[in-house]
């Protein structure tokens, strides 16, 4: 058993009401006091490859607080910058936007219609947002306008309230 696993097992076996959470540091400034997380414990738990949300629940803080402490301690690097400077062959610098989200799926209308027909066949009460989530779970990232157009092709236009 590694040290990380032993620490996790001991931490989980402690009753939740008696478990030490993050400490509060009063800095004398206005606003909310700083949350202090023991960096040795955070370092050991970061090695288990747990998410910031899981660690935040363990420490009783927000996931951004955990990520901030990880970055300050050098346990985690910053994410990819959305804009990057690239030098071309002529020596000129250009700003290029590198999206951090995955690209939209290049799914054809026929494939989307088949998927949507299957989803709505299983769950006829699904709205556009729930259909979008179901498509995301299947690995397809599709915009709402594409889903609405497919829904109109498969099931016809929406009925008005007067009908």
GROMACS .gro file of N, CA and C in nm:
model
  489
    1UNK      N    1   0.086  -0.117   0.000
    1UNK     CA    2   0.000   0.000   0.000
    1UNK      C    3   0.091   0.124   0.000
    2UNK      N    4   0.062   0.216  -0.091
    2UNK     CA    5   0.144   0.337  -0.099
    2UNK      C    6   0.103   0.434   0.010
    3UNK      N    7   0.184   0.537   0.027
    3UNK     CA    8   0.156   0.638   0.129
    3UNK      C    9   0.028   0.713   0.097
    4UNK      N   10   0.004   0.737  -0.032
    4UNK     CA   11  -0.118   0.809  -0.072
    4UNK      C   12  -0.243   0.728  -0.038
    5UNK      N   13  -0.238   0.597  -0.066
    5UNK     CA   14  -0.353   0.512  -0.037
    5UNK      C   15  -0.377   0.503   0.113
    6UNK      N   16  -0.269   0.496   0.192
    6UNK     CA   17  -0.283   0.491   0.337
    6UNK      C   18  -0.343   0.620   0.390
    7UNK      N   19  -0.300   0.733   0.334
    7UNK     CA   20  -0.354   0.862   0.377
    7UNK      C   21  -0.502   0.872   0.342
    8UNK      N   22  -0.538   0.828   0.221
    8UNK     CA   23  -0.679   0.832   0.181
    8UNK      C   24  -0.764   0.742   0.269
    9UNK      N   25  -0.715   0.620   0.298
    9UNK     CA   26  -0.791   0.527   0.381
    9UNK      C   27  -0.810   0.585   0.522
   10UNK      N   28  -0.705   0.645   0.578
   10UNK     CA   29  -0.716   0.704   0.712
   10UNK      C   30  -0.809   0.824   0.709
   11UNK      N   31  -0.803   0.901   0.601
   11UNK     CA   32  -0.886   1.021   0.592
   11UNK      C   33  -1.033   0.982   0.581
   12UNK      N   34  -1.062   0.877   0.502
   12UNK     CA   35  -1.200   0.833   0.485
   12UNK      C   36  -1.255   0.766   0.610
   13UNK      N   37  -1.170   0.702   0.690
   13UNK     CA   38  -1.217   0.632   0.809
   13UNK      C   39  -1.249   0.728   0.922
   14UNK      N   40  -1.199   0.851   0.916
   14UNK     CA   41  -1.228   0.950   1.019
   14UNK      C   42  -1.373   0.996   1.003
   15UNK      N   43  -1.449   1.008   1.112
   15UNK     CA   44  -1.586   1.057   1.099
   15UNK      C   45  -1.589   1.196   1.035
   16UNK      N   46  -1.686   1.222   0.946
   16UNK     CA   47  -1.686   1.348   0.872
   16UNK      C   48  -1.698   1.471   0.961
   17UNK      N   49  -1.768   1.462   1.075
   17UNK     CA   50  -1.784   1.580   1.160
   17UNK      C   51  -1.655   1.614   1.234
   18UNK      N   52  -1.569   1.516   1.257
   18UNK     CA   53  -1.444   1.541   1.328
   18UNK      C   54  -1.326   1.559   1.234
   19UNK      N   55  -1.351   1.546   1.105
   19UNK     CA   56  -1.244   1.553   1.006
   19UNK      C   57  -1.193   1.696   0.992
   20UNK      N   58  -1.061   1.717   1.000
   20UNK     CA   59  -1.010   1.852   0.981
   20UNK      C   60  -1.023   1.895   0.836
   21UNK      N   61  -1.088   2.006   0.815
   21UNK     CA   62  -1.103   2.060   0.681
   21UNK      C   63  -0.994   2.163   0.660
   22UNK      N   64  -1.015   2.252   0.566
   22UNK     CA   65  -0.916   2.357   0.544
   22UNK      C   66  -0.923   2.457   0.658
   23UNK      N   67  -0.810   2.518   0.690
   23UNK     CA   68  -0.805   2.617   0.796
   23UNK      C   69  -0.835   2.754   0.739
   24UNK      N   70  -0.879   2.844   0.825
   24UNK     CA   71  -0.911   2.980   0.783
   24UNK      C   72  -0.802   3.073   0.834
   25UNK      N   73  -0.748   3.155   0.743
   25UNK     CA   74  -0.646   3.253   0.780
   25UNK      C   75  -0.703   3.392   0.768
   26UNK      N   76  -0.695   3.470   0.875
   26UNK     CA   77  -0.741   3.608   0.873
   26UNK      C   78  -0.622   3.696   0.837
   27UNK      N   79  -0.633   3.768   0.727
   27UNK     CA   80  -0.522   3.849   0.678
   27UNK      C   81  -0.533   3.995   0.720
   28UNK      N   82  -0.644   4.035   0.777
   28UNK     CA   83  -0.664   4.174   0.814
   28UNK      C   84  -0.725   4.256   0.702
   29UNK      N   85  -0.744   4.196   0.588
   29UNK     CA   86  -0.806   4.267   0.476
   29UNK      C   87  -0.957   4.249   0.480
   30UNK      N   88  -1.025   4.328   0.398
   30UNK     CA   89  -1.170   4.314   0.387
   30UNK      C   90  -1.204   4.186   0.312
   31UNK      N   91  -1.325   4.141   0.331
   31UNK     CA   92  -1.374   4.026   0.256
   31UNK      C   93  -1.356   3.895   0.329
   32UNK      N   94  -1.379   3.791   0.254
   32UNK     CA   95  -1.373   3.656   0.309
   32UNK      C   96  -1.229   3.620   0.346
   33UNK      N   97  -1.210   3.554   0.462
   33UNK     CA   98  -1.074   3.511   0.499
   33UNK      C   99  -1.023   3.402   0.405
   34UNK      N  100  -0.893   3.391   0.393
   34UNK     CA  101  -0.831   3.294   0.303
   34UNK      C  102  -0.845   3.152   0.359
   35UNK      N  103  -0.867   3.060   0.269
   35UNK     CA  104  -0.870   2.918   0.307
   35UNK      C  105  -0.730   2.863   0.293
   36UNK      N  106  -0.683   2.798   0.397
   36UNK     CA  107  -0.549   2.740   0.393
   36UNK      C  108  -0.557   2.589   0.386
   37UNK      N  109  -0.488   2.532   0.291
   37UNK     CA  110  -0.485   2.388   0.274
   37UNK      C  111  -0.342   2.342   0.297
   38UNK      N  112  -0.325   2.237   0.376
   38UNK     CA  113  -0.192   2.184   0.403
   38UNK      C  114  -0.132   2.134   0.271
   39UNK      N  115  -0.019   2.192   0.231
   39UNK     CA  116   0.038   2.161   0.100
   39UNK      C  117   0.096   2.020   0.092
   40UNK      N  118   0.140   1.964   0.203
   40UNK     CA  119   0.191   1.826   0.197
   40UNK      C  120   0.077   1.728   0.172
   41UNK      N  121  -0.035   1.751   0.239
   41UNK     CA  122  -0.153   1.665   0.217
   41UNK      C  123  -0.204   1.685   0.075
   42UNK      N  124  -0.208   1.811   0.030
   42UNK     CA  125  -0.254   1.839  -0.106
   42UNK      C  126  -0.161   1.773  -0.209
   43UNK      N  127  -0.031   1.776  -0.183
   43UNK     CA  128   0.063   1.712  -0.274
   43UNK      C  129   0.043   1.562  -0.283
   44UNK      N  130   0.020   1.498  -0.168
   44UNK     CA  131  -0.004   1.354  -0.169
   44UNK      C  132  -0.134   1.319  -0.240
   45UNK      N  133  -0.238   1.399  -0.215
   45UNK     CA  134  -0.367   1.371  -0.278
   45UNK      C  135  -0.365   1.404  -0.427
   46UNK      N  136  -0.285   1.501  -0.468
   46UNK     CA  137  -0.275   1.534  -0.610
   46UNK      C  138  -0.211   1.420  -0.687
   47UNK      N  139  -0.122   1.345  -0.623
   47UNK     CA  140  -0.057   1.232  -0.690
   47UNK      C  141  -0.155   1.119  -0.721
   48UNK      N  142  -0.270   1.117  -0.656
   48UNK     CA  143  -0.370   1.012  -0.683
   48UNK      C  144  -0.451   1.042  -0.807
   49UNK      N  145  -0.424   1.155  -0.873
   49UNK     CA  146  -0.491   1.195  -0.997
   49UNK      C  147  -0.641   1.215  -0.976
   50UNK      N  148  -0.678   1.265  -0.861
   50UNK     CA  149  -0.818   1.297  -0.838
   50UNK      C  150  -0.848   1.435  -0.894
   51UNK      N  151  -0.975   1.462  -0.923
   51UNK     CA  152  -1.012   1.592  -0.978
   51UNK      C  153  -1.014   1.698  -0.869
   52UNK      N  154  -1.010   1.824  -0.913
   52UNK     CA  155  -1.014   1.934  -0.818
   52UNK      C  156  -1.148   1.936  -0.744
   53UNK      N  157  -1.255   1.896  -0.811
   53UNK     CA  158  -1.386   1.893  -0.746
   53UNK      C  159  -1.389   1.789  -0.634
   54UNK      N  160  -1.327   1.673  -0.657
   54UNK     CA  161  -1.322   1.569  -0.554
   54UNK      C  162  -1.240   1.617  -0.435
   55UNK      N  163  -1.124   1.678  -0.462
   55UNK     CA  164  -1.040   1.730  -0.354
   55UNK      C  165  -1.109   1.844  -0.280
   56UNK      N  166  -1.181   1.928  -0.353
   56UNK     CA  167  -1.251   2.040  -0.290
   56UNK      C  168  -1.358   1.990  -0.194
   57UNK      N  169  -1.426   1.883  -0.232
   57UNK     CA  170  -1.527   1.825  -0.144
   57UNK      C  171  -1.461   1.769  -0.018
   58UNK      N  172  -1.343   1.715  -0.034
   58UNK     CA  173  -1.268   1.660   0.080
   58UNK      C  174  -1.224   1.771   0.176
   59UNK      N  175  -1.178   1.884   0.120
   59UNK     CA  176  -1.129   1.994   0.202
   59UNK      C  177  -1.240   2.091   0.244
   60UNK      N  178  -1.357   2.081   0.185
   60UNK     CA  179  -1.466   2.173   0.218
   60UNK      C  180  -1.447   2.310   0.157
   61UNK      N  181  -1.388   2.316   0.038
   61UNK     CA  182  -1.366   2.443  -0.030
   61UNK      C  183  -1.420   2.433  -0.172
   62UNK      N  184  -1.398   2.539  -0.250
   62UNK     CA  185  -1.438   2.543  -0.390
   62UNK      C  186  -1.327   2.480  -0.475
   63UNK      N  187  -1.362   2.416  -0.588
   63UNK     CA  188  -1.258   2.357  -0.673
   63UNK      C  189  -1.154   2.458  -0.723
   64UNK      N  190  -1.195   2.582  -0.744
   64UNK     CA  191  -1.098   2.683  -0.788
   64UNK      C  192  -0.996   2.713  -0.678
   65UNK      N  193  -1.039   2.705  -0.552
   65UNK     CA  194  -0.946   2.726  -0.441
   65UNK      C  195  -0.840   2.616  -0.441
   66UNK      N  196  -0.883   2.492  -0.462
   66UNK     CA  197  -0.789   2.380  -0.466
   66UNK      C  198  -0.692   2.398  -0.584
   67UNK      N  199  -0.745   2.433  -0.701
   67UNK     CA  200  -0.660   2.453  -0.818
   67UNK      C  201  -0.561   2.566  -0.794
   68UNK      N  202  -0.606   2.674  -0.730
   68UNK     CA  203  -0.517   2.787  -0.699
   68UNK      C  204  -0.403   2.742  -0.608
   69UNK      N  205  -0.434   2.666  -0.505
   69UNK     CA  206  -0.331   2.617  -0.414
   69UNK      C  207  -0.235   2.520  -0.485
   70UNK      N  208  -0.289   2.437  -0.575
   70UNK     CA  209  -0.203   2.345  -0.651
   70UNK      C  210  -0.106   2.422  -0.739
   71UNK      N  211  -0.154   2.529  -0.803
   71UNK     CA  212  -0.068   2.608  -0.890
   71UNK      C  213   0.036   2.685  -0.810
   72UNK      N  214  -0.003   2.738  -0.694
   72UNK     CA  215   0.093   2.812  -0.610
   72UNK      C  216   0.202   2.719  -0.557
   73UNK      N  217   0.168   2.593  -0.530
   73UNK     CA  218   0.266   2.498  -0.478
   73UNK      C  219   0.347   2.432  -0.588
   74UNK      N  220   0.313   2.461  -0.714
   74UNK     CA  221   0.385   2.400  -0.825
   74UNK      C  222   0.344   2.257  -0.853
   75UNK      N  223   0.228   2.217  -0.804
   75UNK     CA  224   0.180   2.080  -0.824
   75UNK      C  225   0.106   2.064  -0.956
   76UNK      N  226   0.061   2.177  -1.011
   76UNK     CA  227  -0.018   2.173  -1.133
   76UNK      C  228   0.017   2.296  -1.215
   77UNK      N  229   0.032   2.277  -1.344
   77UNK     CA  230   0.062   2.389  -1.432
   77UNK      C  231  -0.065   2.458  -1.479
   78UNK      N  232  -0.049   2.576  -1.533
   78UNK     CA  233  -0.163   2.649  -1.587
   78UNK      C  234  -0.210   2.581  -1.715
   79UNK      N  235  -0.335   2.603  -1.749
   79UNK     CA  236  -0.391   2.545  -1.870
   79UNK      C  237  -0.338   2.613  -1.994
   80UNK      N  238  -0.380   2.562  -2.109
   80UNK     CA  239  -0.336   2.617  -2.236
   80UNK      C  240  -0.395   2.756  -2.256
   81UNK      N  241  -0.313   2.850  -2.300
   81UNK     CA  242  -0.359   2.986  -2.325
   81UNK      C  243  -0.446   2.986  -2.451
   82UNK      N  244  -0.560   3.059  -2.449
   82UNK     CA  245  -0.646   3.058  -2.567
   82UNK      C  246  -0.584   3.131  -2.686
   83UNK      N  247  -0.501   3.233  -2.661
   83UNK     CA  248  -0.435   3.304  -2.770
   83UNK      C  249  -0.286   3.278  -2.763
   84UNK      N  250  -0.228   3.243  -2.877
   84UNK     CA  251  -0.085   3.216  -2.882
   84UNK      C  252  -0.022   3.300  -2.993
   85UNK      N  253   0.100   3.345  -2.969
   85UNK     CA  254   0.174   3.423  -3.067
   85UNK      C  255   0.260   3.329  -3.150
   86UNK      N  256   0.244   3.339  -3.283
   86UNK     CA  257   0.317   3.253  -3.375
   86UNK      C  258   0.396   3.343  -3.470
   87UNK      N  259   0.522   3.308  -3.496
   87UNK     CA  260   0.607   3.382  -3.589
   87UNK      C  261   0.610   3.305  -3.721
   88UNK      N  262   0.572   3.373  -3.832
   88UNK     CA  263   0.571   3.306  -3.961
   88UNK      C  264   0.710   3.311  -4.026
   89UNK      N  265   0.721   3.264  -4.150
   89UNK     CA  266   0.850   3.256  -4.219
   89UNK      C  267   0.910   3.394  -4.245
   90UNK      N  268   0.827   3.498  -4.257
   90UNK     CA  269   0.876   3.634  -4.282
   90UNK      C  270   0.920   3.704  -4.155
   91UNK      N  271   0.901   3.642  -4.040
   91UNK     CA  272   0.939   3.703  -3.913
   91UNK      C  273   0.831   3.788  -3.850
   92UNK      N  274   0.710   3.785  -3.905
   92UNK     CA  275   0.599   3.863  -3.849
   92UNK      C  276   0.527   3.778  -3.745
   93UNK      N  277   0.482   3.846  -3.639
   93UNK     CA  278   0.410   3.777  -3.532
   93UNK      C  279   0.260   3.786  -3.558
   94UNK      N  280   0.191   3.677  -3.535
   94UNK     CA  281   0.046   3.670  -3.551
   94UNK      C  282  -0.014   3.609  -3.425
   95UNK      N  283  -0.131   3.659  -3.387
   95UNK     CA  284  -0.206   3.601  -3.275
   95UNK      C  285  -0.301   3.496  -3.330
   96UNK      N  286  -0.292   3.375  -3.279
   96UNK     CA  287  -0.379   3.266  -3.322
   96UNK      C  288  -0.461   3.221  -3.202
   97UNK      N  289  -0.592   3.204  -3.226
   97UNK     CA  290  -0.681   3.156  -3.121
   97UNK      C  291  -0.685   3.004  -3.126
   98UNK      N  292  -0.650   2.942  -3.015
   98UNK     CA  293  -0.656   2.797  -3.002
   98UNK      C  294  -0.769   2.765  -2.904
   99UNK      N  295  -0.883   2.720  -2.954
   99UNK     CA  296  -0.994   2.693  -2.862
   99UNK      C  297  -0.960   2.580  -2.766
  100UNK      N  298  -1.007   2.596  -2.643
  100UNK     CA  299  -0.981   2.494  -2.542
  100UNK      C  300  -1.092   2.389  -2.539
  101UNK      N  301  -1.207   2.420  -2.595
  101UNK     CA  302  -1.316   2.323  -2.601
  101UNK      C  303  -1.298   2.231  -2.721
  102UNK      N  304  -1.356   2.112  -2.716
  102UNK     CA  305  -1.347   2.024  -2.833
  102UNK      C  306  -1.427   2.082  -2.949
  103UNK      N  307  -1.386   2.044  -3.070
  103UNK     CA  308  -1.453   2.096  -3.189
  103UNK      C  309  -1.591   2.033  -3.204
  104UNK      N  310  -1.675   2.102  -3.282
  104UNK     CA  311  -1.808   2.051  -3.311
  104UNK      C  312  -1.795   1.928  -3.401
  105UNK      N  313  -1.885   1.833  -3.385
  105UNK     CA  314  -1.881   1.711  -3.466
  105UNK      C  315  -1.923   1.742  -3.608
  106UNK      N  316  -1.856   1.681  -3.704
  106UNK     CA  317  -1.895   1.698  -3.844
  106UNK      C  318  -1.985   1.580  -3.884
  107UNK      N  319  -2.101   1.576  -3.822
  107UNK     CA  320  -2.197   1.469  -3.844
  107UNK      C  321  -2.294   1.513  -3.953
  108UNK      N  322  -2.330   1.422  -4.042
  108UNK     CA  323  -2.422   1.457  -4.151
  108UNK      C  324  -2.564   1.468  -4.097
  109UNK      N  325  -2.649   1.533  -4.178
  109UNK     CA  326  -2.789   1.551  -4.137
  109UNK      C  327  -2.860   1.416  -4.122
  110UNK      N  328  -2.830   1.321  -4.211
  110UNK     CA  329  -2.896   1.191  -4.205
  110UNK      C  330  -2.857   1.116  -4.077
  111UNK      N  331  -2.728   1.120  -4.043
  111UNK     CA  332  -2.683   1.053  -3.920
  111UNK      C  333  -2.746   1.118  -3.797
  112UNK      N  334  -2.751   1.252  -3.797
  112UNK     CA  335  -2.811   1.322  -3.683
  112UNK      C  336  -2.959   1.289  -3.672
  113UNK      N  337  -3.028   1.280  -3.787
  113UNK     CA  338  -3.170   1.246  -3.785
  113UNK      C  339  -3.192   1.107  -3.725
  114UNK      N  340  -3.105   1.010  -3.760
  114UNK     CA  341  -3.118   0.874  -3.706
  114UNK      C  342  -3.094   0.874  -3.555
  115UNK      N  343  -2.988   0.945  -3.512
  115UNK     CA  344  -2.959   0.951  -3.368
  115UNK      C  345  -3.073   1.018  -3.292
  116UNK      N  346  -3.123   1.130  -3.346
  116UNK     CA  347  -3.230   1.203  -3.279
  116UNK      C  348  -3.358   1.120  -3.274
  117UNK      N  349  -3.386   1.046  -3.381
  117UNK     CA  350  -3.505   0.961  -3.383
  117UNK      C  351  -3.494   0.854  -3.275
  118UNK      N  352  -3.375   0.796  -3.257
  118UNK     CA  353  -3.356   0.696  -3.152
  118UNK      C  354  -3.369   0.755  -3.012
  119UNK      N  355  -3.314   0.875  -2.992
  119UNK     CA  356  -3.321   0.939  -2.860
  119UNK      C  357  -3.465   0.976  -2.826
  120UNK      N  358  -3.535   1.038  -2.921
  120UNK     CA  359  -3.673   1.079  -2.895
  120UNK      C  360  -3.765   0.957  -2.888
  121UNK      N  361  -3.730   0.849  -2.958
  121UNK     CA  362  -3.808   0.725  -2.947
  121UNK      C  363  -3.800   0.666  -2.808
  122UNK      N  364  -3.680   0.672  -2.745
  122UNK     CA  365  -3.664   0.621  -2.608
  122UNK      C  366  -3.724   0.716  -2.506
  123UNK      N  367  -3.706   0.846  -2.526
  123UNK     CA  368  -3.751   0.947  -2.430
  123UNK      C  369  -3.826   1.056  -2.505
  124UNK      N  370  -3.956   1.038  -2.529
  124UNK     CA  371  -4.030   1.133  -2.612
  124UNK      C  372  -4.046   1.271  -2.548
  125UNK      N  373  -4.028   1.282  -2.419
  125UNK     CA  374  -4.046   1.411  -2.353
  125UNK      C  375  -3.920   1.497  -2.351
  126UNK      N  376  -3.812   1.451  -2.413
  126UNK     CA  377  -3.686   1.525  -2.410
  126UNK      C  378  -3.698   1.655  -2.488
  127UNK      N  379  -3.645   1.761  -2.429
  127UNK     CA  380  -3.635   1.889  -2.498
  127UNK      C  381  -3.500   1.900  -2.566
  128UNK      N  382  -3.474   2.019  -2.620
  128UNK     CA  383  -3.352   2.040  -2.698
  128UNK      C  384  -3.226   2.023  -2.611
  129UNK      N  385  -3.229   2.075  -2.489
  129UNK     CA  386  -3.112   2.064  -2.401
  129UNK      C  387  -3.083   1.921  -2.361
  130UNK      N  388  -3.188   1.844  -2.335
  130UNK     CA  389  -3.169   1.703  -2.297
  130UNK      C  390  -3.121   1.620  -2.416
  131UNK      N  391  -3.169   1.654  -2.535
  131UNK     CA  392  -3.121   1.586  -2.656
  131UNK      C  393  -2.974   1.619  -2.677
  132UNK      N  394  -2.937   1.744  -2.654
  132UNK     CA  395  -2.797   1.787  -2.669
  132UNK      C  396  -2.708   1.710  -2.572
  133UNK      N  397  -2.753   1.693  -2.447
  133UNK     CA  398  -2.677   1.617  -2.348
  133UNK      C  399  -2.664   1.470  -2.389
  134UNK      N  400  -2.773   1.413  -2.442
  134UNK     CA  401  -2.770   1.273  -2.485
  134UNK      C  402  -2.672   1.255  -2.601
  135UNK      N  403  -2.668   1.352  -2.693
  135UNK     CA  404  -2.572   1.345  -2.803
  135UNK      C  405  -2.429   1.360  -2.752
  136UNK      N  406  -2.409   1.446  -2.650
  136UNK     CA  407  -2.276   1.461  -2.590
  136UNK      C  408  -2.229   1.330  -2.528
  137UNK      N  409  -2.321   1.258  -2.462
  137UNK     CA  410  -2.285   1.130  -2.401
  137UNK      C  411  -2.248   1.027  -2.508
  138UNK      N  412  -2.306   1.043  -2.627
  138UNK     CA  413  -2.272   0.952  -2.738
  138UNK      C  414  -2.144   0.996  -2.810
  139UNK      N  415  -2.088   1.111  -2.769
  139UNK     CA  416  -1.962   1.157  -2.828
  139UNK      C  417  -1.979   1.255  -2.942
  140UNK      N  418  -2.098   1.312  -2.958
  140UNK     CA  419  -2.122   1.408  -3.065
  140UNK      C  420  -2.149   1.545  -3.005
  141UNK      N  421  -2.071   1.644  -3.044
  141UNK     CA  422  -2.091   1.782  -2.999
  141UNK      C  423  -2.160   1.857  -3.112
  142UNK      N  424  -2.289   1.888  -3.092
  142UNK     CA  425  -2.372   1.949  -3.196
  142UNK      C  426  -2.437   2.073  -3.138
  143UNK      N  427  -2.446   2.180  -3.219
  143UNK     CA  428  -2.508   2.304  -3.171
  143UNK      C  429  -2.660   2.290  -3.169
  144UNK      N  430  -2.724   2.376  -3.091
  144UNK     CA  431  -2.870   2.369  -3.074
  144UNK      C  432  -2.945   2.395  -3.205
  145UNK      N  433  -2.893   2.484  -3.289
  145UNK     CA  434  -2.961   2.513  -3.415
  145UNK      C  435  -2.964   2.389  -3.504
  146UNK      N  436  -2.857   2.312  -3.504
  146UNK     CA  437  -2.852   2.188  -3.583
  146UNK      C  438  -2.951   2.086  -3.527
  147UNK      N  439  -2.963   2.081  -3.395
  147UNK     CA  440  -3.058   1.989  -3.331
  147UNK      C  441  -3.201   2.031  -3.362
  148UNK      N  442  -3.231   2.162  -3.353
  148UNK     CA  443  -3.366   2.211  -3.384
  148UNK      C  444  -3.404   2.179  -3.528
  149UNK      N  445  -3.311   2.201  -3.621
  149UNK     CA  446  -3.340   2.173  -3.762
  149UNK      C  447  -3.366   2.024  -3.782
  150UNK      N  448  -3.290   1.939  -3.717
  150UNK     CA  449  -3.310   1.795  -3.729
  150UNK      C  450  -3.443   1.754  -3.667
  151UNK      N  451  -3.476   1.815  -3.555
  151UNK     CA  452  -3.603   1.783  -3.488
  151UNK      C  453  -3.722   1.819  -3.577
  152UNK      N  454  -3.711   1.932  -3.648
  152UNK     CA  455  -3.819   1.971  -3.740
  152UNK      C  456  -3.825   1.877  -3.860
  153UNK      N  457  -3.710   1.829  -3.908
  153UNK     CA  458  -3.710   1.735  -4.021
  153UNK      C  459  -3.772   1.602  -3.981
  154UNK      N  460  -3.740   1.555  -3.860
  154UNK     CA  461  -3.785   1.423  -3.817
  154UNK      C  462  -3.930   1.424  -3.771
  155UNK      N  463  -3.967   1.524  -3.690
  155UNK     CA  464  -4.100   1.525  -3.628
  155UNK      C  465  -4.190   1.636  -3.676
  156UNK      N  466  -4.148   1.712  -3.774
  156UNK     CA  467  -4.230   1.821  -3.827
  156UNK      C  468  -4.221   1.944  -3.738
  157UNK      N  469  -4.287   2.052  -3.780
  157UNK     CA  470  -4.280   2.176  -3.701
  157UNK      C  471  -4.354   2.161  -3.568
  158UNK      N  472  -4.316   2.247  -3.475
  158UNK     CA  473  -4.382   2.246  -3.344
  158UNK      C  474  -4.527   2.288  -3.357
  159UNK      N  475  -4.612   2.225  -3.278
  159UNK     CA  476  -4.753   2.261  -3.279
  159UNK      C  477  -4.773   2.388  -3.199
  160UNK      N  478  -4.865   2.471  -3.245
  160UNK     CA  479  -4.895   2.593  -3.170
  160UNK      C  480  -4.990   2.560  -3.058
  161UNK      N  481  -5.008   2.654  -2.965
  161UNK     CA  482  -5.095   2.630  -2.851
  161UNK      C  483  -5.242   2.622  -2.891
  162UNK      N  484  -5.279   2.682  -3.004
  162UNK     CA  485  -5.420   2.683  -3.043
  162UNK      C  486  -5.464   2.551  -3.104
  163UNK      N  487  -5.374   2.465  -3.145
  163UNK     CA  488  -5.413   2.340  -3.211
  163UNK      C  489  -5.435   2.229  -3.113
   0.00000   0.00000   0.00000
